[in-house]
Amino acid sequence: MKNWLLLIWIFSSFIAFGQQSLSDTVFYEIVLKNHPVAKQASITALMGDKELLKSKGGFDPKAYHSTAQKYYYSTQYYSLMNSGVKVPTWFGIEVKSGFEQNRGAYLNGENKSPNGGLWYGGISANLGQGMLIDQRRADLFKARIFEKSTESEKRWMLNELTYEAGYSYWNWRLLAASKEIAREALTVAETRYNAVRKLVQAGDRPGIDTVEARIQVQNRQAMFEQVSTDFEQSKNKLATFLWNENNEPLELTETVATSVKSIHSSPILPAFVEPNVSSHPYLQVANFKIEQLEIDRRLKKENLKPQLQVQYNFLNEPINYNPFEGMQLNNFKWGVNFEMPLFLRKERGDLALAELKISDAENKLQNLEATLRQKILNAYLDHRNALSQIEICENNVEYTRRLLEAERQLFDEGESTLFLINARETTYIQAQIKLIEWKVKAHQAYLSTMFAQARLVEN
């Protein structure tokens, strides 16, 4: 549903020069609050939180239980029951505690347990591969980095959205102002045509002047129609950035217009200083990727070690349900597992690939940093040039206005022609439009400079 009534209500407090005016500040607030991309950016940050929560689950304690029984011709061959809790710890050590109770006529000897069952508890530790880092810890390290990376991605997405919306906004403002100038120029041409026609009918002007005046009306009409079409297209594009809280697109109505005078000056940028782009979210994301690749490299390097796992469990028959009552040190079971590839070709290949990926990412980071610095400098120069051009254009507008007034005075005294009046008027109109264009370019160059530094939205 096109909720245009809501949009009118939002902008009703912004009245300027007899028209409702959509300021850039209000426009940005609406975009950042309700646009789907802004909401998507928030979801991206939440994904980092949930990924971290997921990786922490690798260190959650786990309860386990298994039961296996066999009956045949009313005989219980065996009944095996085992329950316990496993607690993984940080340094590749797993703590385990449990209770097993096994019985049966044909029970395997190694599975026999006292009538009251058997408590056990102990640890298993990786003394080779997995002692310094394993897949579980690597996933947690990368999830922490990913969480910070999604915050940077959110900031970048909001900056990009603000930049694209702002560029469209100022194009709309340019065409709105150009349309007003074209409308006024058409009105002046039509008024002059009617006046010249009356003068020709009275015999005070030659008949050819009506042709000259009519041609000017047609030229102004064509210009107005073209600018109006461009304005409508820019308005439709701008509307794609406007949404309400219910995820419904908003429409810009005819009452939400702008005035030429309402285009304020662009903010002034401070003197150029070599930018510090280290905090740029785009670079931060690239740095976070390198950090994740470093963790992968550590894991691949760890895989060069042999697998050596040691297990130890104390055993004790519970007395009065106390697993430690009467415990003896010589009741235990232990084991060692060892495994190692002889050539390590897979492991060495994985490590080499991990190191190549890091080198590739570092080269891309350096190139990206240089590109960002260049974009910031170019945008800054564009902004400074636009401000200089505005000053020149303001003088041109004033000078062409004076020339037009002087030409009109000469025309009224019979010392000029309609052709010269039209020429002076066209030059004055072009100077006005050029001034508006440079004002808009200054705003867009400011947007580009701030966007290149990711400072349109700071958090």
XYZ file of C-alpha atoms in Angstrom:
459
model
C 0.000 0.000 0.000
C 1.370 3.384 -1.017
C 1.194 5.290 2.214
C 1.507 8.804 0.794
C -0.784 10.355 3.414
C 1.733 9.405 6.091
C 4.518 11.070 4.122
C 2.535 14.301 3.869
C 2.029 14.232 7.635
C 5.764 13.681 8.247
C 6.763 16.635 6.124
C 3.928 18.944 7.129
C 6.116 20.801 9.611
C 8.666 21.757 6.969
C 7.143 24.740 5.214
C 9.318 27.046 3.141
C 8.368 29.715 0.616
C 4.767 28.572 0.595
C 5.640 24.952 -0.255
C 6.346 21.822 1.706
C 10.049 21.089 1.503
C 11.800 17.778 2.155
C 15.096 18.660 3.830
C 18.123 16.404 3.485
C 18.285 15.906 7.268
C 14.709 14.599 7.475
C 15.253 12.506 4.362
C 18.319 10.767 5.831
C 16.495 10.095 9.101
C 13.638 8.375 7.287
C 16.009 6.339 5.102
C 18.168 5.109 7.994
C 15.143 4.315 10.121
C 12.912 2.411 7.720
C 14.776 1.410 4.566
C 15.057 -2.380 4.073
C 18.827 -2.135 3.610
C 19.132 -0.351 6.975
C 17.194 -3.189 8.586
C 19.321 -5.699 6.706
C 22.433 -4.043 8.149
C 21.087 -4.591 11.664
C 20.385 -8.229 10.838
C 23.963 -8.608 9.576
C 25.288 -7.451 12.961
C 22.950 -9.868 14.749
C 24.304 -12.718 12.647
C 27.729 -12.060 14.155
C 26.277 -12.371 17.656
C 24.550 -15.645 16.822
C 27.628 -17.064 15.117
C 29.607 -16.386 18.293
C 26.887 -18.052 20.373
C 27.010 -21.063 18.078
C 30.790 -21.430 18.363
C 30.638 -21.186 22.156
C 28.365 -24.214 22.009
C 31.446 -26.287 21.158
C 32.474 -25.935 24.805
C 29.097 -26.840 26.279
C 29.042 -29.824 28.679
C 27.295 -32.865 27.241
C 25.305 -35.524 29.006
C 25.276 -38.988 27.473
C 23.540 -42.297 28.101
C 23.488 -45.620 26.331
C 21.595 -48.842 27.019
C 22.061 -52.142 25.208
C 20.329 -55.389 26.270
C 19.844 -58.848 24.803
C 17.251 -61.449 25.804
C 16.912 -64.873 24.296
C 14.622 -67.674 25.521
C 13.941 -65.746 28.725
C 17.648 -65.424 29.385
C 19.303 -62.043 29.735
C 22.471 -62.417 27.751
C 23.690 -58.948 28.730
C 22.547 -55.536 29.885
C 24.932 -52.637 29.314
C 24.111 -49.196 30.742
C 26.441 -46.214 30.725
C 25.622 -42.608 31.689
C 27.766 -39.570 32.331
C 28.789 -36.016 31.578
C 31.642 -34.743 29.373
C 33.034 -31.249 29.874
C 35.392 -29.918 27.171
C 37.950 -27.377 28.377
C 40.052 -24.746 26.689
C 43.438 -26.456 26.304
C 42.328 -29.582 24.482
C 41.495 -31.384 27.730
C 38.165 -33.106 28.236
C 36.898 -33.981 31.713
C 34.544 -36.948 31.982
C 32.555 -38.482 34.804
C 30.015 -41.294 34.625
C 28.416 -44.421 35.935
C 28.140 -47.814 34.303
C 26.248 -50.900 35.395
C 26.552 -54.083 33.388
C 25.167 -57.563 34.026
C 24.029 -60.666 32.191
C 24.603 -64.412 31.810
C 26.935 -64.051 28.873
C 28.508 -60.692 29.651
C 31.901 -60.020 28.121
C 34.521 -60.179 30.854
C 35.891 -56.681 30.241
C 32.420 -55.223 30.725
C 31.807 -56.776 34.152
C 31.026 -54.300 36.909
C 30.212 -54.636 40.641
C 26.592 -55.257 41.596
C 26.253 -51.650 42.732
C 27.690 -50.381 39.443
C 30.961 -48.578 38.787
C 31.727 -44.884 38.999
C 34.478 -43.490 36.844
C 36.002 -40.094 36.262
C 39.038 -38.706 34.528
C 40.454 -36.722 31.657
C 41.612 -37.112 28.106
C 44.267 -34.729 26.789
C 45.843 -34.013 23.415
C 49.602 -33.814 23.898
C 50.439 -33.462 20.219
C 48.065 -32.208 17.551
C 45.297 -30.141 19.142
C 47.163 -29.102 22.275
C 47.686 -25.453 21.219
C 44.697 -25.093 18.899
C 42.022 -27.361 17.505
C 38.976 -26.965 15.272
C 36.727 -26.085 18.202
C 38.950 -23.270 19.440
C 39.606 -22.085 15.875
C 35.862 -21.788 15.266
C 35.484 -19.715 18.427
C 38.403 -17.425 17.504
C 36.957 -16.871 14.025
C 33.464 -16.284 15.404
C 34.772 -13.511 17.646
C 36.434 -11.908 14.659
C 33.284 -12.406 12.575
C 31.244 -10.613 15.223
C 33.482 -7.539 14.930
C 33.486 -7.874 11.148
C 29.678 -7.776 10.957
C 29.674 -4.535 12.966
C 32.013 -3.026 10.368
C 29.848 -4.419 7.573
C 26.801 -2.813 9.171
C 28.531 0.561 9.305
C 29.640 0.229 5.682
C 26.156 -0.756 4.498
C 24.600 2.249 6.249
C 27.219 4.582 4.780
C 26.642 3.171 1.307
C 22.873 3.482 1.680
C 23.171 7.094 2.872
C 25.496 7.929 -0.002
C 23.255 6.430 -2.697
C 20.148 7.978 -1.180
C 21.870 11.342 -0.789
C 23.076 11.357 -4.389
C 19.540 10.684 -5.609
C 18.189 13.325 -3.249
C 20.436 16.058 -4.623
C 19.694 15.046 -8.220
C 16.024 15.465 -7.326
C 16.707 18.862 -5.775
C 18.619 19.936 -8.897
C 15.792 18.974 -11.225
C 13.175 20.471 -8.923
C 15.024 23.797 -8.981
C 15.626 23.544 -12.740
C 11.931 22.890 -13.252
C 11.027 26.045 -11.319
C 13.463 28.111 -13.393
C 12.100 26.592 -16.624
C 8.527 27.297 -15.475
C 9.334 30.946 -14.767
C 11.156 31.274 -18.103
C 8.143 29.849 -19.943
C 5.790 32.219 -18.150
C 7.972 35.204 -19.093
C 8.124 34.060 -22.737
C 4.329 33.606 -22.922
C 3.738 37.008 -21.341
C 6.135 38.649 -23.786
C 4.534 36.892 -26.731
C 1.121 38.208 -25.783
C 2.519 41.718 -25.299
C 4.411 41.678 -28.606
C 1.332 40.442 -30.452
C -0.658 43.392 -29.122
C 2.113 45.805 -30.101
C 2.197 44.330 -33.607
C -1.568 44.661 -33.869
C -1.236 48.305 -32.802
C 1.454 48.872 -35.428
C 4.201 49.615 -32.875
C 6.342 46.549 -33.709
C 7.099 44.705 -36.942
C 5.106 41.520 -37.533
C 8.237 39.354 -37.584
C 8.615 39.962 -33.837
C 5.637 37.705 -33.178
C 7.485 34.872 -34.942
C 10.572 35.489 -32.814
C 8.478 35.594 -29.636
C 6.537 32.468 -30.618
C 9.745 30.519 -31.329
C 10.999 31.469 -27.877
C 7.760 30.219 -26.289
C 8.126 26.898 -28.092
C 11.779 26.563 -27.060
C 10.912 27.293 -23.443
C 7.975 24.883 -23.625
C 10.262 22.110 -24.897
C 12.794 22.832 -22.164
C 10.099 22.794 -19.488
C 8.646 19.494 -20.726
C 12.075 17.832 -20.776
C 13.007 19.083 -17.309
C 9.587 18.022 -15.993
C 10.103 14.507 -17.330
C 13.579 14.312 -15.802
C 12.166 15.617 -12.531
C 9.446 12.952 -12.437
C 12.025 10.239 -13.077
C 14.257 11.550 -10.289
C 11.230 11.715 -7.986
C 10.379 8.090 -8.728
C 13.954 7.034 -8.005
C 14.022 9.031 -4.780
C 10.801 7.368 -3.644
C 12.559 3.986 -3.676
C 14.485 5.125 -0.593
C 11.383 6.106 1.384
C 9.597 3.493 3.485
C 7.400 3.560 6.547
C 7.734 1.467 9.695
C 5.449 -1.235 8.255
C 7.825 -1.891 5.328
C 5.472 -0.094 2.948
C 6.948 2.172 0.245
C 6.082 5.857 0.388
C 5.300 8.158 -2.503
C 6.439 11.737 -2.963
C 3.379 13.838 -3.674
C 3.211 17.027 -5.695
C 2.915 19.035 -2.479
C 6.350 17.872 -1.353
C 8.399 20.191 -3.535
C 11.487 22.329 -3.248
C 12.335 25.912 -3.975
C 15.414 27.263 -5.715
C 16.158 29.428 -2.694
C 15.894 26.450 -0.328
C 19.107 24.816 -1.584
C 21.494 25.715 1.190
C 25.253 25.858 0.838
C 27.269 22.692 1.136
C 29.101 22.080 4.427
C 32.712 23.203 4.332
C 35.348 20.508 4.644
C 38.416 21.240 6.796
C 41.809 21.700 5.192
C 42.923 18.455 3.601
C 45.012 16.195 5.826
C 46.362 12.829 4.713
C 43.517 10.549 5.794
C 43.971 7.760 8.304
C 41.971 4.974 6.697
C 42.842 2.285 9.222
C 39.421 2.651 10.868
C 37.575 2.469 7.551
C 35.025 -0.362 7.812
C 35.907 -1.696 4.378
C 39.546 -2.035 5.443
C 38.519 -3.410 8.821
C 36.527 -6.176 7.125
C 39.568 -6.998 4.981
C 41.791 -7.025 8.078
C 39.355 -9.283 9.907
C 39.445 -11.665 6.966
C 43.237 -11.803 7.240
C 42.934 -12.507 10.969
C 40.607 -15.404 10.221
C 43.052 -16.712 7.626
C 45.816 -16.497 10.235
C 43.758 -18.736 12.510
C 43.334 -21.206 9.642
C 47.104 -21.109 9.120
C 47.720 -21.842 12.820
C 45.329 -24.786 12.610
C 47.012 -26.158 9.473
C 50.405 -25.798 11.129
C 49.110 -27.631 14.198
C 48.089 -30.498 11.921
C 51.771 -31.155 11.141
C 52.117 -32.562 14.658
C 51.330 -36.220 15.380
C 48.067 -37.076 17.064
C 48.826 -38.128 20.628
C 45.916 -38.512 23.012
C 46.249 -39.741 26.598
C 43.248 -40.911 28.631
C 43.003 -41.665 32.335
C 39.951 -42.636 34.420
C 39.763 -43.667 38.071
C 37.310 -46.461 38.909
C 35.391 -47.064 42.096
C 32.361 -48.981 43.316
C 30.017 -46.491 45.038
C 29.209 -47.089 48.703
C 25.995 -45.493 49.929
C 25.883 -43.679 46.597
C 29.207 -41.969 47.336
C 31.528 -42.428 44.314
C 34.630 -41.534 46.369
C 34.033 -43.857 49.340
C 36.811 -46.444 49.543
C 38.507 -45.206 46.395
C 41.920 -46.795 45.700
C 44.598 -45.425 43.395
C 45.248 -48.806 41.802
C 41.695 -48.950 40.382
C 41.906 -47.153 37.060
C 42.034 -47.533 33.332
C 44.151 -45.577 30.895
C 45.133 -45.515 27.262
C 47.250 -43.815 24.601
C 46.305 -43.169 20.966
C 49.011 -42.238 18.455
C 48.695 -41.517 14.756
C 50.862 -39.673 12.245
C 51.051 -39.663 8.434
C 54.515 -40.579 7.206
C 54.832 -37.999 4.426
C 52.477 -35.225 5.642
C 51.773 -34.267 2.032
C 48.165 -33.260 2.698
C 49.124 -31.288 5.814
C 52.029 -29.507 4.123
C 49.842 -28.667 1.132
C 47.095 -27.261 3.367
C 49.619 -25.079 5.210
C 51.129 -23.761 1.971
C 47.680 -22.907 0.613
C 46.775 -21.129 3.861
C 49.930 -19.010 3.636
C 49.242 -18.154 -0.028
C 45.707 -17.044 0.863
C 47.120 -14.716 3.510
C 49.605 -13.219 1.040
C 46.849 -12.715 -1.513
C 44.579 -11.037 1.055
C 47.416 -8.756 2.240
C 48.138 -7.632 -1.336
C 44.450 -6.875 -1.881
C 44.394 -4.932 1.381
C 47.307 -2.742 0.317
C 45.684 -2.042 -3.041
C 42.359 -1.276 -1.353
C 44.016 1.141 1.053
C 45.698 3.024 -1.817
C 42.417 3.136 -3.746
C 40.546 4.555 -0.757
C 43.161 7.270 -0.253
C 42.881 8.234 -3.911
C 39.081 8.362 -3.760
C 39.179 10.569 -0.665
C 41.640 12.972 -2.299
C 39.686 13.137 -5.578
C 36.385 13.741 -3.786
C 38.003 16.469 -1.680
C 39.342 18.184 -4.823
C 35.906 17.934 -6.478
C 34.320 19.590 -3.458
C 36.862 22.400 -3.374
C 36.416 22.966 -7.115
C 32.621 23.057 -6.749
C 32.844 25.733 -4.066
C 35.082 27.827 -6.328
C 32.698 27.367 -9.245
C 29.758 28.456 -7.089
C 31.433 31.797 -6.410
C 32.104 32.285 -10.123
C 28.551 31.294 -11.062
C 27.024 33.650 -8.489
C 28.913 36.521 -10.147
C 27.773 35.317 -13.591
C 24.144 35.253 -12.457
C 24.423 38.804 -11.181
C 26.221 40.069 -14.315
C 23.807 38.376 -16.742
C 20.885 39.768 -14.742
C 22.279 43.295 -15.107
C 22.820 42.815 -18.821
C 19.255 41.550 -19.197
C 17.824 44.533 -17.335
C 19.909 46.921 -19.435
C 18.785 45.207 -22.644
C 15.159 45.406 -21.560
C 15.550 49.122 -20.914
C 17.031 49.605 -24.373
C 14.209 47.547 -25.854
C 11.613 49.734 -24.141
C 13.374 52.781 -25.634
C 13.324 51.208 -29.082
C 17.104 50.784 -29.282
C 17.230 46.960 -29.056
C 15.591 43.956 -30.689
C 13.547 41.072 -29.404
C 16.294 38.714 -30.558
C 18.815 40.354 -28.213
C 16.302 40.310 -25.359
C 15.783 36.591 -25.853
C 19.537 35.969 -26.088
C 20.173 37.874 -22.847
C 17.336 36.033 -21.161
C 18.616 32.639 -22.294
C 22.085 33.443 -20.973
C 20.575 34.496 -17.634
C 18.528 31.283 -17.392
C 21.570 29.163 -18.206
C 23.600 31.001 -15.553
C 20.905 30.301 -12.945
C 20.767 26.617 -13.811
C 24.563 26.360 -13.836
C 24.681 27.900 -10.347
C 22.169 25.345 -9.075
C 24.126 22.544 -10.728
C 27.338 23.544 -8.972
C 25.555 23.887 -5.635
C 24.260 20.354 -6.033
C 27.681 19.125 -7.183
C 29.174 20.615 -4.033
C 26.709 18.654 -1.901
C 27.393 15.481 -3.870
C 31.165 15.996 -3.644
C 30.780 16.444 0.112
C 28.818 13.176 0.214
C 31.531 11.456 -1.831
C 34.285 12.736 0.462
C 32.495 11.643 3.617
C 31.488 8.329 2.041
C 35.059 7.596 0.954
C 36.026 8.003 4.619
C 32.890 6.104 5.803
C 31.897 9.062 7.954
C 28.313 9.555 6.770
C 27.202 7.145 9.494
C 29.717 6.765 12.310
C 28.199 3.756 14.094
